[in-house]
Coordinates of C-alpha atoms in Angstrom, one line a residue:
M5 CA -80.8 104.2 19.9
P6 CA -80.6 107.9 20.2
S7 CA -83.0 109.8 22.4
K8 CA -85.3 112.6 20.8
Q9 CA -84.0 114.9 23.5
N10 CA -80.5 114.7 22.1
F11 CA -81.6 116.4 18.8
N12 CA -81.7 120.2 19.0
F13 CA -82.7 121.1 15.4
A14 CA -82.0 124.2 13.6
I15 CA -84.1 124.9 10.4
F16 CA -82.9 127.3 7.8
G17 CA -85.6 128.7 5.5
R18 CA -89.2 129.7 5.2
H19 CA -91.2 127.0 3.2
A20 CA -94.5 125.2 3.6
T21 CA -92.5 122.2 4.4
S22 CA -90.7 124.1 7.3
V23 CA -94.1 124.5 8.9
D24 CA -94.7 120.8 8.4
F25 CA -91.3 120.0 10.0
V26 CA -91.9 122.2 13.0
N27 CA -95.2 120.6 13.5
K28 CA -93.8 117.1 13.2
L29 CA -91.0 117.7 15.7
R30 CA -93.5 118.9 18.3
E31 CA -95.8 115.9 17.5
K32 CA -93.0 113.4 17.9
G33 CA -91.6 115.0 21.3
F34 CA -88.3 116.6 20.0
P35 CA -87.1 119.9 21.8
V36 CA -88.4 123.1 20.3
P37 CA -86.4 123.8 17.1
T38 CA -84.5 126.9 16.3
V39 CA -85.7 128.5 13.0
I40 CA -83.5 131.1 11.1
I41 CA -85.0 132.7 8.0
S42 CA -84.3 135.9 5.9
E43 CA -85.9 139.2 6.7
D44 CA -89.6 139.9 5.7
D45 CA -88.7 141.8 2.6
E46 CA -87.3 138.6 1.0
Y47 CA -90.6 136.8 1.1
F48 CA -93.4 139.3 -0.2
R49 CA -93.4 137.6 -3.5
D50 CA -93.8 134.1 -2.0
Q51 CA -96.5 135.3 0.2
R52 CA -98.5 137.0 -2.7
L53 CA -98.0 134.0 -5.1
L54 CA -98.2 130.9 -2.8
G55 CA -100.4 132.3 0.1
P56 CA -103.7 131.8 -1.9
F57 CA -102.8 128.0 -2.2
G58 CA -101.8 127.4 1.4
L59 CA -98.1 126.9 0.2
Y60 CA -96.6 129.9 2.1
G61 CA -94.4 129.1 5.0
N62 CA -96.2 130.9 7.7
L63 CA -93.9 130.3 10.6
E64 CA -94.9 133.2 12.9
P65 CA -98.0 131.7 14.4
L66 CA -95.8 128.6 15.4
A67 CA -93.3 130.9 17.1
E68 CA -96.1 132.8 18.9
K69 CA -97.3 129.4 20.4
G70 CA -93.8 128.7 21.6
W71 CA -93.4 125.8 19.0
A72 CA -90.3 127.4 17.4
N73 CA -87.6 129.8 18.2
L74 CA -87.8 132.1 15.3
Y75 CA -85.0 134.5 14.1
K76 CA -84.9 136.7 11.1
L77 CA -81.4 137.7 9.7
K78 CA -80.3 139.6 6.6
N79 CA -77.7 136.8 5.9
I80 CA -77.3 133.5 7.6
N81 CA -73.6 133.4 7.2
C82 CA -72.6 135.6 10.1
N83 CA -71.5 135.6 13.7
E84 CA -75.0 136.4 15.0
A85 CA -76.3 133.2 13.5
L86 CA -73.5 131.2 15.0
K87 CA -74.3 132.8 18.5
I88 CA -78.0 131.9 18.0
L89 CA -77.0 128.3 17.1
E90 CA -74.8 128.1 20.1
D91 CA -77.2 129.6 22.6
N92 CA -79.9 127.3 21.5
K93 CA -77.4 124.2 21.6
C94 CA -78.3 123.3 18.1
N95 CA -76.5 120.1 17.0
I96 CA -78.4 119.0 13.8
A97 CA -79.8 121.2 10.8
L98 CA -82.1 120.9 7.9
S99 CA -82.2 123.6 5.3
I100 CA -85.5 124.0 3.4
S101 CA -85.5 126.7 0.8
C102 CA -82.9 128.8 2.5
R103 CA -82.4 132.2 0.8
N104 CA -78.6 132.1 1.3
I105 CA -76.1 129.5 0.1
I106 CA -74.9 128.3 3.4
K107 CA -71.0 128.7 3.9
S108 CA -68.4 126.8 5.7
Q109 CA -68.7 128.5 9.1
I110 CA -72.2 127.3 9.4
I111 CA -71.6 123.9 7.9
D112 CA -68.6 123.3 10.1
F113 CA -70.7 124.2 13.2
F114 CA -72.7 121.0 12.7
S115 CA -69.8 118.6 12.1
G116 CA -71.5 116.8 9.3
K117 CA -75.0 116.9 10.7
I118 CA -76.4 119.4 8.4
F119 CA -78.8 118.6 5.5
N120 CA -80.8 120.2 2.7
L121 CA -84.3 119.3 1.4
H122 CA -84.0 120.1 -2.3
D123 CA -87.1 120.0 -4.7
S124 CA -85.6 117.4 -7.3
Y125 CA -84.6 113.9 -7.6
L126 CA -80.8 114.6 -7.4
P127 CA -78.4 114.5 -9.1
N128 CA -80.9 115.6 -11.8
E129 CA -82.3 119.1 -11.6
R130 CA -80.0 121.1 -9.4
G131 CA -80.7 124.9 -9.1
G132 CA -84.0 126.7 -8.9
A133 CA -87.3 127.4 -10.6
L134 CA -87.5 123.7 -11.2
N135 CA -91.2 123.4 -11.7
S136 CA -91.1 125.9 -14.6
W137 CA -88.3 124.0 -16.1
R138 CA -90.1 120.7 -15.7
V139 CA -93.2 122.1 -17.7
L140 CA -90.7 123.5 -20.4
N141 CA -88.9 120.2 -20.7
G142 CA -91.9 118.0 -20.6
I143 CA -91.0 116.2 -17.3
D144 CA -94.0 114.4 -15.8
S145 CA -92.5 113.7 -12.3
M146 CA -91.7 115.6 -9.2
G147 CA -88.9 114.5 -7.1
C148 CA -87.4 115.7 -3.8
T149 CA -84.1 114.7 -2.0
I150 CA -82.6 115.2 1.5
H151 CA -78.8 115.4 1.1
Q152 CA -75.8 116.3 3.1
L153 CA -75.2 120.0 2.8
D154 CA -71.9 121.3 1.4
E155 CA -70.7 124.5 -0.1
G156 CA -71.8 123.4 -3.7
I157 CA -75.2 123.9 -5.1
D158 CA -77.2 120.8 -4.4
T159 CA -74.0 118.7 -4.6
G160 CA -73.9 116.9 -1.3
D161 CA -74.3 113.1 -0.7
I162 CA -77.8 111.7 -1.0
V163 CA -79.6 110.5 2.1
L164 CA -83.3 110.2 1.0
R165 CA -85.3 110.6 -2.1
K166 CA -88.9 110.5 -3.1
E167 CA -90.5 110.9 -6.6
T168 CA -94.1 111.4 -7.6
K169 CA -95.7 111.0 -10.9
I170 CA -97.7 114.0 -12.2
T171 CA -100.8 112.5 -13.9
K172 CA -102.4 115.8 -15.1
L173 CA -102.2 115.9 -19.0
Y174 CA -101.3 119.5 -19.1
P175 CA -99.8 120.4 -15.6
K176 CA -98.9 123.8 -14.5
P177 CA -96.1 124.8 -11.9
I178 CA -98.8 124.7 -9.1
D179 CA -99.4 121.0 -9.7
Y180 CA -95.7 120.3 -9.0
L181 CA -95.8 122.5 -6.1
F182 CA -98.6 120.5 -4.4
A183 CA -96.7 117.3 -5.3
E184 CA -93.5 118.8 -3.8
T185 CA -95.4 119.5 -0.5
E186 CA -96.5 115.9 -0.3
N187 CA -93.1 114.6 -1.0
G188 CA -91.7 116.9 1.7
K189 CA -94.2 115.4 4.3
W190 CA -93.0 111.9 3.5
L191 CA -89.4 112.8 3.5
I192 CA -89.4 114.5 6.8
D193 CA -91.2 111.5 8.3
A194 CA -88.5 109.1 6.9
F195 CA -85.8 111.4 7.9
I196 CA -86.9 111.5 11.6
E197 CA -87.2 107.7 11.6
L198 CA -83.6 107.5 10.1
I199 CA -82.0 109.7 12.7
L200 CA -83.6 107.9 15.5
D201 CA -82.6 104.4 14.2
S202 CA -78.9 104.8 14.4
D203 CA -76.0 107.0 15.4
S204 CA -74.7 107.4 11.8
I205 CA -76.9 108.5 8.8
P206 CA -76.1 106.5 5.6
S207 CA -75.6 108.4 2.4
Q208 CA -74.4 107.9 -1.1
A209 CA -72.3 110.2 -3.4
Q210 CA -74.0 111.9 -6.3
D211 CA -72.9 111.1 -9.8
N212 CA -71.9 114.6 -10.9
D213 CA -71.7 113.6 -14.6
K214 CA -75.5 112.8 -14.6
S215 CA -76.4 116.2 -13.0
L216 CA -78.3 118.9 -14.7
Y217 CA -78.3 122.5 -13.4
F218 CA -81.1 125.0 -14.1
P219 CA -81.0 128.6 -12.8
R220 CA -83.8 130.6 -11.1
L221 CA -86.4 132.1 -13.4
F222 CA -88.2 135.5 -13.0
T223 CA -91.4 135.5 -15.0
E224 CA -91.3 139.3 -15.5
K225 CA -88.0 139.1 -17.2
N226 CA -87.6 135.5 -18.6
G227 CA -91.1 134.8 -19.5
I228 CA -91.4 136.6 -23.0
I229 CA -92.8 134.4 -25.8
D230 CA -91.1 133.8 -29.1
W231 CA -93.8 133.4 -31.7
D232 CA -91.5 131.6 -34.1
W233 CA -90.9 128.6 -31.8
D234 CA -92.7 125.3 -32.5
I235 CA -96.3 125.6 -31.3
G236 CA -95.8 122.8 -28.8
Y237 CA -93.0 124.6 -27.3
I238 CA -95.0 127.8 -27.0
E239 CA -97.9 126.0 -25.3
R240 CA -95.5 124.6 -22.7
F241 CA -93.9 127.9 -22.3
V242 CA -97.2 129.6 -21.3
R243 CA -97.9 126.8 -18.8
A244 CA -94.4 127.1 -17.3
F245 CA -94.9 130.7 -16.4
S246 CA -98.6 130.3 -15.4
C247 CA -100.2 129.5 -12.1
P248 CA -99.1 130.5 -9.6
Y249 CA -96.8 132.8 -11.5
P250 CA -97.8 136.0 -13.4
G251 CA -97.9 134.5 -16.9
A252 CA -95.7 134.6 -20.0
Y253 CA -96.1 137.7 -22.0
S254 CA -95.7 139.4 -25.3
Y255 CA -96.6 143.1 -26.6
Y256 CA -99.8 144.1 -28.3
R257 CA -99.6 147.6 -29.7
D258 CA -96.9 148.5 -27.1
K259 CA -98.8 147.1 -24.2
I260 CA -97.8 144.0 -22.1
I261 CA -100.2 141.2 -22.5
R262 CA -99.9 138.1 -20.1
F263 CA -101.0 134.8 -21.3
L264 CA -102.5 132.5 -18.7
D265 CA -104.2 129.7 -20.8
V266 CA -103.7 128.6 -24.4
T267 CA -104.5 125.4 -26.3
I268 CA -103.2 124.2 -29.7
D269 CA -106.0 124.2 -32.5
E270 CA -105.8 120.9 -34.1
S271 CA -108.8 121.8 -36.4
M272 CA -106.8 124.4 -38.4
Q273 CA -104.2 123.9 -41.2
K274 CA -100.6 123.4 -40.0
N275 CA -98.6 125.2 -42.6
F276 CA -98.8 129.0 -42.0
H277 CA -95.9 131.0 -43.4
P278 CA -93.6 132.2 -40.7
Y279 CA -94.3 135.7 -41.6
V280 CA -97.8 135.3 -40.1
N281 CA -96.4 134.3 -36.7
G282 CA -97.9 136.5 -33.9
K283 CA -100.9 137.6 -36.2
I284 CA -104.3 137.7 -34.4
V285 CA -106.7 136.1 -37.0
T286 CA -109.9 135.4 -35.4
L287 CA -112.0 136.8 -32.5
M288 CA -114.1 133.8 -31.5
N289 CA -117.7 133.7 -30.2
N290 CA -116.7 132.4 -26.8
G291 CA -114.2 135.3 -26.1
S292 CA -111.1 133.4 -27.1
V293 CA -108.7 134.5 -29.8
R294 CA -106.9 132.6 -32.6
V295 CA -103.2 133.5 -33.1
I296 CA -100.8 132.1 -35.6
A297 CA -97.7 130.7 -33.7
G298 CA -95.0 128.5 -34.9
G299 CA -96.7 128.2 -38.3
R300 CA -99.8 126.8 -36.7
S301 CA -103.1 127.9 -35.0
L302 CA -103.1 128.7 -31.2
I303 CA -106.1 129.4 -29.2
V304 CA -105.7 132.0 -26.6
N305 CA -108.3 131.5 -23.8
T306 CA -107.3 133.8 -21.0
V307 CA -105.1 136.8 -20.8
E308 CA -104.2 139.4 -18.1
V309 CA -103.8 143.1 -18.7
D310 CA -102.8 145.6 -16.2
G311 CA -103.2 143.0 -13.4
K312 CA -106.9 142.2 -14.5
E313 CA -107.9 138.9 -16.0
E314 CA -109.7 139.3 -19.4
A315 CA -111.3 137.5 -22.2
P316 CA -108.7 137.9 -25.1
A317 CA -111.5 139.1 -27.6
K318 CA -112.2 142.1 -25.4
V319 CA -108.5 143.4 -25.6
L320 CA -107.2 142.1 -28.9
E321 CA -108.3 142.9 -32.4
V322 CA -107.6 141.1 -35.8
K323 CA -105.3 142.6 -38.2
H324 CA -102.8 143.4 -35.4
S325 CA -99.9 141.3 -34.3
L326 CA -98.3 140.2 -31.0
I327 CA -94.7 141.3 -30.9
S328 CA -91.7 140.1 -28.9
P329 CA -88.7 142.3 -29.6
H330 CA -85.6 140.3 -30.5
G331 CA -83.4 142.2 -28.1
E332 CA -85.7 141.4 -25.2
L333 CA -85.9 137.6 -26.2
L334 CA -82.2 137.3 -26.3
A335 CA -81.8 139.1 -22.9
A336 CA -84.5 136.8 -21.4
R337 CA -82.6 133.6 -22.2
T338 CA -79.6 134.8 -20.3
Y339 CA -81.0 136.8 -17.4
V340 CA -80.7 135.1 -14.0
A341 CA -82.4 137.0 -11.1
S342 CA -81.9 136.7 -7.3
T343 CA -84.8 136.4 -4.9
K344 CA -83.6 139.8 -3.6
V345 CA -84.1 141.4 -7.0
M346 CA -87.4 139.8 -7.5
N347 CA -88.7 141.3 -4.1
I348 CA -87.3 144.7 -4.8
D349 CA -89.4 144.6 -7.9
E350 CA -92.3 143.2 -5.9
T351 CA -92.3 145.9 -3.3
K352 CA -91.2 149.0 -5.2
N353 CA -92.6 148.2 -8.6
L354 CA -89.2 148.9 -10.3
K355 CA -88.7 148.3 -13.9
I356 CA -85.8 145.8 -14.2

């Protein structure tokens, strides 16, 4: 049976589960791990959106305590990273939300003992922004997988998987994120037990023909509402870009309105003409607003304007319409942002 002292871990990526893994290695008596992450400007958006929920990978305090050797690099695929790995005698690695696609020079360094923790039940749902895609597609489960890392995107052989049912009737991305964190804790425990039990780590090939790939989403660019969609799809779309994300949006008199919470109004007729879609028709006594969407009635409960949460009836008026320009709708369906672009927008407030 392998000794814990034989495992010098490298961890690639900043994530809440990276913190859990460092703590677990210390608790189990492993050598201090080497953690390589991107530079700080890659994580400002994560810190703002995930920090309030305790889901930000705050690794610096662990490094200050001597529980991790922490390094920040512009790109992991470089000679500097290789030297760090050599100097720290790293011989096994786990990638957890690494900002870079890890290339062959790093993969080859570990001679097959490099793995990735991915936030889906592979081979289904390769890619990124999967919690928003799950809400859009009506998926009521949250899966995570540890797999062998190769140069493909989430394509390596499967080592361990864990799936959790989401029981909330109308879940938002934050509900999947909490489930993801719990899955991650279970998987790192199981992974540690697995590597200590034998010299070889069993795995199984993915069935590529059963895979689905979804690209990263950027709410500020991808999250524009088409008021002509089926109302159920509109309701899902609003949830998909809600907490912890900034909210799906449309335009009201040339001003961006972000929609944080909506419900389908079952009390109203269901056959409005498509010409009415987007029209604001009722300012309700409780501060909500009725909007026609997908030929039906949608109740808008909460919006955000200029970064401030508002009761819709305070900022919207009847007779006016919510407008989503066709050109912007088309662009949103094809736009794929990188985390670097997202954080440039975050820190410099650039219009993309």
